[in-house]
Structures are given as structure tokens and as C-alpha cells.
CSV table of C-alpha atoms in Angstrom, one decimal:
chain,number,residue,atom,x,y,z
X,220,UNK,CA,16.7,15.4,-7.8
X,221,UNK,CA,12.9,15.4,-8.7
X,222,UNK,CA,10.8,12.4,-7.9
X,223,UNK,CA,10.7,10.3,-11.1
X,224,UNK,CA,7.1,9.1,-11.8
X,225,UNK,CA,5.8,6.5,-14.2
X,226,UNK,CA,2.2,6.5,-15.3
X,227,UNK,CA,0.6,3.1,-16.1
X,228,UNK,CA,-3.0,3.4,-17.5
X,229,UNK,CA,-4.7,2.3,-20.7
X,230,UNK,CA,-6.6,5.6,-20.9
X,231,UNK,CA,-4.4,8.1,-22.7
X,232,UNK,CA,-6.5,11.2,-21.6
X,233,UNK,CA,-6.1,10.2,-17.9
X,234,UNK,CA,-2.3,9.8,-18.3
X,235,UNK,CA,-2.2,13.2,-20.0
X,236,UNK,CA,-4.1,14.8,-17.1
X,237,UNK,CA,-1.8,13.3,-14.5
X,238,UNK,CA,1.2,14.3,-16.5
X,239,UNK,CA,0.1,17.9,-16.6
X,240,UNK,CA,-0.4,18.0,-12.9
X,241,UNK,CA,2.9,16.2,-12.0
X,242,UNK,CA,5.1,18.0,-14.5
X,243,UNK,CA,3.9,21.4,-13.1
X,244,UNK,CA,5.6,20.5,-9.7
X,245,UNK,CA,9.2,21.5,-9.2
X,246,UNK,CA,10.0,18.3,-7.4
X,247,UNK,CA,8.4,15.8,-9.8
X,248,UNK,CA,8.9,14.6,-13.3
X,249,UNK,CA,7.0,12.1,-15.4
X,250,UNK,CA,9.8,10.0,-16.9
X,251,UNK,CA,7.8,7.1,-18.4
X,252,UNK,CA,4.3,6.0,-19.4
X,253,UNK,CA,2.7,2.7,-20.4
X,254,UNK,CA,-0.8,1.6,-21.6
X,255,UNK,CA,-0.7,-1.9,-20.0
X,256,UNK,CA,1.2,-4.1,-17.6
X,257,UNK,CA,3.3,-5.8,-20.2
X,258,UNK,CA,4.5,-2.5,-21.7
X,259,UNK,CA,5.1,-1.2,-18.1
X,260,UNK,CA,7.5,-4.1,-17.3
X,261,UNK,CA,9.3,-3.6,-20.5
X,262,UNK,CA,9.7,0.2,-20.1
X,263,UNK,CA,10.8,-0.2,-16.5
X,264,UNK,CA,13.8,-2.3,-17.5
X,265,UNK,CA,15.4,0.7,-19.1
X,266,UNK,CA,14.3,3.5,-16.8
X,267,UNK,CA,15.1,4.7,-13.3
X,268,UNK,CA,11.7,5.3,-11.7
X,269,UNK,CA,10.9,6.2,-8.1
X,270,UNK,CA,7.1,5.9,-8.0
X,271,UNK,CA,4.6,4.1,-10.3
X,272,UNK,CA,1.0,5.2,-10.5
X,273,UNK,CA,-0.7,1.9,-11.5
X,274,UNK,CA,-4.2,1.4,-12.9
X,275,UNK,CA,-5.8,-2.0,-12.1
X,276,UNK,CA,-7.9,-2.8,-15.1
X,277,UNK,CA,-5.8,-3.0,-18.2
X,278,UNK,CA,-5.4,-5.2,-21.2
X,279,UNK,CA,-2.7,-7.9,-21.5
X,280,UNK,CA,-1.6,-7.8,-17.9
X,281,UNK,CA,-3.6,-6.2,-15.1
X,282,UNK,CA,-2.3,-3.8,-12.5
X,283,UNK,CA,-2.3,-6.3,-9.6
X,284,UNK,CA,-0.1,-8.8,-11.4
X,285,UNK,CA,2.1,-6.1,-12.8
X,286,UNK,CA,2.6,-4.7,-9.3
X,287,UNK,CA,3.4,-8.2,-8.0
X,288,UNK,CA,6.1,-8.6,-10.6
X,289,UNK,CA,7.6,-5.1,-10.0
X,290,UNK,CA,7.7,-5.6,-6.3
X,291,UNK,CA,9.5,-8.9,-6.7
X,292,UNK,CA,12.5,-7.2,-8.2
X,293,UNK,CA,15.4,-6.0,-6.0
X,294,UNK,CA,15.1,-2.3,-5.1
X,295,UNK,CA,11.7,-1.8,-6.9
X,296,UNK,CA,10.0,1.6,-7.3
X,297,UNK,CA,7.1,2.3,-5.0
X,298,UNK,CA,3.7,1.5,-6.5
X,299,UNK,CA,0.4,3.4,-5.9
X,300,UNK,CA,-2.7,1.6,-7.0
X,301,UNK,CA,-5.3,3.7,-8.8
X,302,UNK,CA,-8.8,2.5,-8.2
X,303,UNK,CA,-12.5,3.6,-8.1
X,304,UNK,CA,-15.0,2.9,-5.4
X,305,UNK,CA,-16.5,-0.1,-7.2
X,306,UNK,CA,-13.1,-1.7,-7.6
X,307,UNK,CA,-11.9,-1.8,-4.0
X,308,UNK,CA,-11.2,-5.5,-4.3
X,309,UNK,CA,-8.5,-4.7,-6.7
X,310,UNK,CA,-6.9,-2.2,-4.4
X,311,UNK,CA,-6.9,-4.9,-1.6
X,312,UNK,CA,-5.2,-7.4,-4.0
X,313,UNK,CA,-2.7,-4.7,-5.0
X,314,UNK,CA,-1.8,-4.1,-1.4
X,315,UNK,CA,-1.1,-7.8,-0.9
X,316,UNK,CA,0.9,-7.8,-4.1
X,317,UNK,CA,3.3,-5.2,-2.6
X,318,UNK,CA,1.8,-1.8,-3.4
X,319,UNK,CA,2.5,1.0,-0.9
X,320,UNK,CA,-1.1,2.1,-0.9
X,321,UNK,CA,-4.0,3.1,-3.1
X,322,UNK,CA,-5.6,6.2,-4.4
X,323,UNK,CA,-9.0,6.9,-6.0
X,324,UNK,CA,-8.8,8.0,-9.6
X,325,UNK,CA,-10.8,11.2,-8.9
X,326,UNK,CA,-8.5,12.2,-6.0
X,327,UNK,CA,-8.0,16.0,-5.7
X,328,UNK,CA,-4.6,16.9,-7.3
X,329,UNK,CA,-3.2,18.1,-3.9
X,330,UNK,CA,-3.9,14.8,-2.3
X,331,UNK,CA,-2.3,12.9,-5.2
X,332,UNK,CA,0.8,15.0,-5.0
X,333,UNK,CA,1.1,14.6,-1.2
X,334,UNK,CA,0.6,10.8,-1.7
X,335,UNK,CA,3.5,10.6,-4.2
X,336,UNK,CA,5.8,12.6,-1.9
X,337,UNK,CA,4.8,10.4,1.1
X,338,UNK,CA,5.5,7.1,-0.8
X,339,UNK,CA,8.8,8.4,-2.1
X,340,UNK,CA,9.9,9.2,1.5
X,341,UNK,CA,9.1,5.7,2.6
X,342,UNK,CA,5.7,6.0,4.1
X,343,UNK,CA,2.4,4.3,3.2
X,344,UNK,CA,0.2,6.7,1.4
X,345,UNK,CA,-3.1,5.8,3.1
X,346,UNK,CA,-4.0,6.3,6.7
X,347,UNK,CA,-4.2,3.0,8.5
X,348,UNK,CA,-7.8,3.7,9.3
X,349,UNK,CA,-8.6,4.0,5.6
X,350,UNK,CA,-6.8,0.8,4.9
X,351,UNK,CA,-8.7,-0.9,7.7
X,352,UNK,CA,-12.0,0.2,6.2
X,353,UNK,CA,-11.0,-1.4,2.9
X,354,UNK,CA,-10.0,-4.6,4.7
X,355,UNK,CA,-13.1,-4.7,6.8
X,356,UNK,CA,-15.1,-4.8,3.6
X,357,UNK,CA,-13.2,-7.7,2.2
X,358,UNK,CA,-12.2,-9.5,5.3
X,359,UNK,CA,-14.4,-12.5,4.3
X,360,UNK,CA,-12.1,-13.0,1.3
X,361,UNK,CA,-9.1,-13.7,3.6
X,362,UNK,CA,-8.0,-17.3,4.2
X,363,UNK,CA,-8.5,-17.0,7.9
X,364,UNK,CA,-12.0,-15.6,7.8
X,365,UNK,CA,-14.4,-17.6,9.9
X,366,UNK,CA,-11.7,-19.7,11.3
X,367,UNK,CA,-9.7,-19.6,14.5
X,368,UNK,CA,-6.9,-17.1,14.4
X,369,UNK,CA,-3.6,-18.4,13.0
X,370,UNK,CA,-0.8,-16.7,15.0
X,371,UNK,CA,2.1,-18.9,14.1
X,372,UNK,CA,3.8,-16.2,12.0
X,373,UNK,CA,3.5,-13.8,15.0
X,374,UNK,CA,5.2,-16.0,17.6
X,375,UNK,CA,8.5,-14.2,17.1
X,376,UNK,CA,6.9,-10.9,18.4
X,377,UNK,CA,7.1,-9.9,22.1
X,378,UNK,CA,3.8,-9.3,23.9
X,379,UNK,CA,4.3,-5.6,23.7
X,380,UNK,CA,5.0,-5.7,20.0
X,381,UNK,CA,1.9,-7.8,19.5
X,382,UNK,CA,-0.1,-5.2,21.3
X,383,UNK,CA,1.3,-2.5,19.1
X,384,UNK,CA,0.5,-4.5,16.0
X,385,UNK,CA,-3.1,-4.9,16.9
X,386,UNK,CA,-3.4,-1.1,17.5
X,387,UNK,CA,-1.7,-0.4,14.1
X,388,UNK,CA,-4.2,-2.7,12.4
X,389,UNK,CA,-7.1,-0.9,14.2
X,390,UNK,CA,-6.0,2.3,12.6
X,391,UNK,CA,-4.2,4.2,15.4
X,392,UNK,CA,-1.3,6.5,14.7
X,393,UNK,CA,1.9,6.2,16.6
X,394,UNK,CA,0.8,9.1,18.9
X,395,UNK,CA,-2.5,7.4,19.6
X,396,UNK,CA,-0.8,4.1,20.3
X,397,UNK,CA,1.6,5.9,22.7
X,398,UNK,CA,-1.3,7.4,24.6
X,399,UNK,CA,-3.2,4.1,24.8
X,400,UNK,CA,-0.2,2.1,26.1
X,401,UNK,CA,1.3,5.0,28.1
X,402,UNK,CA,4.5,4.9,26.1
X,403,UNK,CA,6.6,7.6,24.4
X,404,UNK,CA,5.9,8.1,20.7
X,405,UNK,CA,9.6,7.3,20.0
X,406,UNK,CA,9.2,3.9,21.8
X,407,UNK,CA,6.1,3.1,19.7
X,408,UNK,CA,8.1,3.9,16.6
X,409,UNK,CA,10.8,1.6,17.7
X,410,UNK,CA,8.3,-1.2,18.3
X,411,UNK,CA,6.7,-0.7,14.8
X,412,UNK,CA,10.2,-0.9,13.3
X,413,UNK,CA,10.9,-4.1,15.1
X,414,UNK,CA,7.6,-5.6,14.0
X,415,UNK,CA,8.5,-4.7,10.3
X,416,UNK,CA,11.9,-6.3,10.7
X,417,UNK,CA,10.9,-9.5,12.5
X,418,UNK,CA,8.0,-10.2,10.1
X,419,UNK,CA,9.8,-9.1,6.9
X,420,UNK,CA,7.2,-6.4,6.2
X,421,UNK,CA,7.8,-3.2,4.2
X,422,UNK,CA,5.4,-0.7,5.8
X,423,UNK,CA,2.2,-0.2,8.0
X,424,UNK,CA,0.0,-1.3,5.1
X,425,UNK,CA,1.5,-4.7,5.2
X,426,UNK,CA,1.2,-4.9,9.0
X,427,UNK,CA,-2.6,-4.3,8.6
X,428,UNK,CA,-2.9,-6.9,5.9
X,429,UNK,CA,-1.0,-9.6,7.9
X,430,UNK,CA,-3.0,-8.8,11.0
X,431,UNK,CA,-6.2,-9.6,9.1
X,432,UNK,CA,-4.8,-12.6,7.3
X,433,UNK,CA,-3.6,-14.2,10.5
X,434,UNK,CA,-6.8,-13.5,12.3
X,435,UNK,CA,-5.1,-11.2,14.9
X,436,UNK,CA,-7.6,-8.6,13.9
X,437,UNK,CA,-10.9,-9.3,12.3
X,438,UNK,CA,-13.6,-7.4,10.5
X,439,UNK,CA,-14.6,-4.3,12.5
X,440,UNK,CA,-11.1,-4.0,13.9
X,441,UNK,CA,-11.7,-6.5,16.7
X,442,UNK,CA,-8.9,-8.4,18.2
X,443,UNK,CA,-8.9,-12.1,17.3
């Protein structure tokens, strides 16, 4: 079955361009479109959608709040935030709202297609290092910025799981974490899975966000 994609953007020409690219793929199909967040929520009630490409600046209801409402539903579709370089703060808010990642609007078609496939398979679409650079820029916006680290949410983790979480937030892949801690990659993957389960997180993107929010990792990737 092809990946069912919904396009949410107030620019008709942009949606048309994305549709042409996606519909040309044998494993993808654009099944719905919307020009604003309110329309998107209405359309989603009657459609089965796997991945939503979500603009951030739209009339009536912006992409961040729309993402938050979508992700609050049981078994929601995955959401990719579409942003531009000067709107990174919206991408950050979108990640906190539950999006699986973010893409730039001028992303090459091949990268967009790979991102959709990655999200559909359950992965975050942005490399942890890319997410970390975004969070570094906006770390002062976080509640814990400039304060002592707040680790209460992390007390349920073992010492090793905490080590792994720090390295995930610093942008290391499972292979790099395995080399740093002298563990097998399978063991690291198990630790990451336990971190997600214990903290009620969906993916590595949310691990990075929580690590910054709690002060476990601060701007520049330093451990708190």
C-alpha cells in the first residue's frame, strides 16, 4: 500500500508542486490537501493519512497548533513541519507539539521523499545533530535556560541510560554512542528504546527536546 500523504499549506502553487513530485512515486499518494489548519483538522476526520506535510504560517490556525491537535489524537499520522531558515522558532515549537521532524521548504525532492519514507517507517526525519543545532539556537527560550538543571523527570533512568540520553542529545548516532561507551550497537538501541518507554517519548527528536528542557544538555551540546 502506498504511503498516504496530506499536504497542508496556504500556497496552492506549493501544494501543486509537492503533489506532482509525490504522485510520481510508486510508493506514495497524495490523498488530501488543506489550505489552513482548521480545514486540515476537518479533512483528517474523514481520511486515512500516514504522513502530513505541515506548513507553519497559515490563516485561521497555524501549523504548530494544528500539529498539537493532530498528535493529541489516538494513532495520529506522522507530521513533518515545513519551514524556512528565518522561521526556525516555529520548527522548534512544532517539534515540541509532536511533529516527527522538520524540513526546509526548498528541500531537494530526493531529500523530501526520503524524509517521508523515514517518518512513515517510524524514524525521526532529521539527524539528531541537525535538531541539536536548531535547539542550540533557541535554547534561551526553554524554561530551564539559565537555571540549575531540573532532572526530576529523569530519575527513573539508570546511570547508563542517562549517559546514552546525553549522547543522543549531543547528536551522536547509535554507532557513535556504541563506540564512545564501548558497547554493541544493539545494546545502545535497547537503551534508547528503554529511554523512550520510561519517559513516554515517541522518538529521538523528543529525547533531544527533553534533554534541553530539563537542562541535562545545554546550548552547545554541553552536559548540564
